[in-house]
Amino acid sequence: KLRAKPFLMQEKIANQFAQGRIQQLPKWYDAMRLHPMAPPAQNTCIPEQVGHFQKPGTRSLLHQQQLENSKTSLYRYGKFNPASVYGRKPPVIEYDEDQIRSVFYRDHPYELDRPRLVQDQPQTLGKLVWSDIYAGEAQVPLSGESVVQRTLHLMQHKHTRHEAYRTALSEFYAAREAEEKRE
């Protein structure tokens, strides 16, 4: 029954050829052998258990584990419990800038009330170099995002997160003070 498990097609064709049921292998057989189909996604799959989020280059191990898991029956007898399938939460993906941003806006909640220009300017469309709080020659308007990006830039240049954040924050305070004096 290929309809039930189409990812076993390659194995079944090889068995039929070995037994002499078919005279020659189909033309697509070599391509399918080089690029096997992925087994169907299981509704009870936990990524860590089947080897997801592994280091690059371990695809063969992952593929073997998925094949072994997919050969077992996907159907369970008994009452279906949707909480067992839909109750799990995906893993949280968090970046350095998310933590910096949350700390900044926790300490400076009124920065969220300031108006911001959402439209991109032609000079800000490229990759900005945050050599100062205004992103160098791009002259990006001062905001909380300036502190976040400046902190990341300093962290790339051998500063710890705490030192980089404090430096960016002091530059932000000085720039905000100069801005208020101009007004």
C-alpha positions as a printed Julia matrix, in Angstrom:
183×3 Matrix{Float64}:
  0.0     0.0     0.0
  2.01    2.96   -1.23
 -0.83    5.35   -0.5
 -0.52    4.72    3.21
  3.26    5.29    3.36
  4.6     6.89    0.18
  8.0     7.57    1.75
  8.65    3.8     1.63
  8.27    3.79   -2.17
 12.03    3.64   -2.8
 12.41    0.61   -0.54
  9.44   -1.2    -2.14
 10.71   -0.55   -5.67
 14.16   -1.91   -4.71
 12.56   -5.05   -3.22
 10.44   -5.62   -6.34
 13.5    -5.24   -8.58
 15.52   -7.66   -6.42
 12.69  -10.22   -6.55
 12.4    -9.85  -10.32
  8.86   -8.43  -10.33
 10.03   -5.44  -12.4
 12.63   -5.68  -15.16
 14.35   -2.33  -14.69
 14.37    0.43  -12.12
 12.32    3.56  -12.94
 14.27    6.55  -14.28
 13.49    8.59  -11.17
 14.87    5.93   -8.8
 18.45    7.28   -8.66
 17.26   10.83   -8.01
 14.94    9.62   -5.29
 17.77    7.58   -3.72
 19.98   10.7    -3.61
 17.19   12.93   -2.28
 14.83   10.8    -0.19
 11.41   12.08    0.77
 10.97   13.39    4.27
  8.56   11.34    6.34
  5.24   13.01    7.12
  5.09   15.31   10.11
  3.73   13.65   13.2
  1.15   15.42   15.25
  2.82   14.22   18.47
  6.35   15.22   17.51
  8.55   17.03   20.04
 11.47   18.62   18.17
 14.1    17.7    20.75
 13.07   14.03   20.67
 13.41   13.61   16.9
 16.72   15.47   16.71
 15.68   18.89   15.47
 17.82   21.91   16.36
 20.97   19.85   15.91
 24.3    21.09   14.63
 24.72   21.35   10.85
 26.01   18.25    9.13
 24.02   15.71   11.18
 21.2    15.33    8.67
 21.74   11.61    8.12
 21.24   10.87   11.82
 18.16   13.07   11.88
 16.81   11.38    8.76
 17.31    7.9    10.27
 15.54    8.91   13.47
 12.61   10.34   11.54
 12.32    7.19    9.43
 12.34    4.99   12.52
  9.7     7.15   14.18
  7.52    7.28   11.07
  7.39    3.47   10.69
  5.4     3.22   13.9
  1.69    3.75   13.75
  0.5     7.33   13.95
 -2.94    6.25   15.08
 -3.62    5.62   18.73
 -6.65    3.92   20.12
 -8.66    5.65   22.77
 -9.95    9.13   23.36
 -8.16   11.98   21.62
 -6.79   14.59   24.0
 -6.25   17.88   22.13
 -4.29   19.36   25.05
 -1.56   16.8    24.47
 -1.08   18.09   20.92
 -2.01   21.76   21.11
 -1.07   22.43   24.72
  2.66   22.57   24.11
  4.22   25.91   23.45
  6.93   26.39   20.86
 10.43   27.14   22.15
 11.06   30.8    22.88
 13.42   32.46   20.41
 15.14   35.42   21.98
 17.91   37.65   20.68
 20.35   39.93   22.5
 18.57   43.01   21.2
 15.26   41.81   22.69
 16.75   41.73   26.17
 18.42   45.13   25.72
 15.19   46.61   24.35
 13.1    45.27   27.25
 15.56   46.66   29.84
 15.66   50.05   28.13
 11.88   50.44   27.84
 11.38   49.12   31.38
 13.68   51.87   32.68
 12.42   54.53   30.22
  8.67   53.94   29.69
  8.06   57.49   28.44
 10.28   56.86   25.41
  7.41   54.78   24.02
  5.2    57.9    24.06
  7.52   59.91   21.84
  6.46   60.12   18.19
  8.6    58.12   15.78
  9.0    58.3    12.04
  8.12   54.86   10.71
  8.79   55.6     7.05
 12.28   54.61    5.92
 14.51   57.35    4.61
 16.71   56.56    1.57
 19.88   56.92    3.65
 18.63   54.41    6.26
 17.73   51.64    3.83
 21.23   50.2     3.73
 23.11   48.63    6.59
 23.82   51.3     9.16
 27.11   51.56   11.04
 26.38   52.57   14.61
 29.7    54.3    15.28
 27.77   56.85   17.35
 24.23   57.19   18.71
 23.01   58.76   15.43
 24.34   55.87   13.26
 27.21   57.89   11.84
 26.44   59.96    8.77
 22.92   58.53    8.39
 21.68   60.82   11.22
 18.9    58.47   12.36
 16.4    60.17   14.69
 17.16   59.53   18.35
 15.02   56.81   19.94
 15.24   53.73   22.12
 16.21   51.72   19.06
 19.3    53.91   18.77
 20.41   52.71   22.2
 19.73   49.09   21.3
 21.64   49.2    18.0
 24.52   51.21   19.49
 24.81   48.66   22.33
 24.97   45.8    19.82
 27.64   47.66   17.86
 29.75   48.14   21.0
 29.27   44.49   21.99
 30.72   43.46   18.61
 33.78   45.58   19.41
 34.9    43.72   22.57
 32.67   45.36   25.19
 30.62   43.38   27.68
 26.86   43.83   27.49
 26.81   45.9    30.67
 29.63   48.22   29.57
 28.16   48.6    26.08
 24.69   49.38   27.44
 26.04   51.95   29.92
 28.12   53.65   27.19
 25.19   53.75   24.77
 22.9    55.04   27.5
 25.27   57.86   28.45
 25.58   58.83   24.76
 21.78   58.75   24.52
 21.37   61.0    27.58
 23.93   63.5    26.22
 22.27   63.53   22.78
 18.78   63.92   24.31
 20.01   66.81   26.5
 21.59   68.55   23.47
 18.34   68.01   21.55
 16.28   69.6    24.32
 18.65   72.59   24.55
 18.21   73.2    20.81
 14.43   73.33   21.23
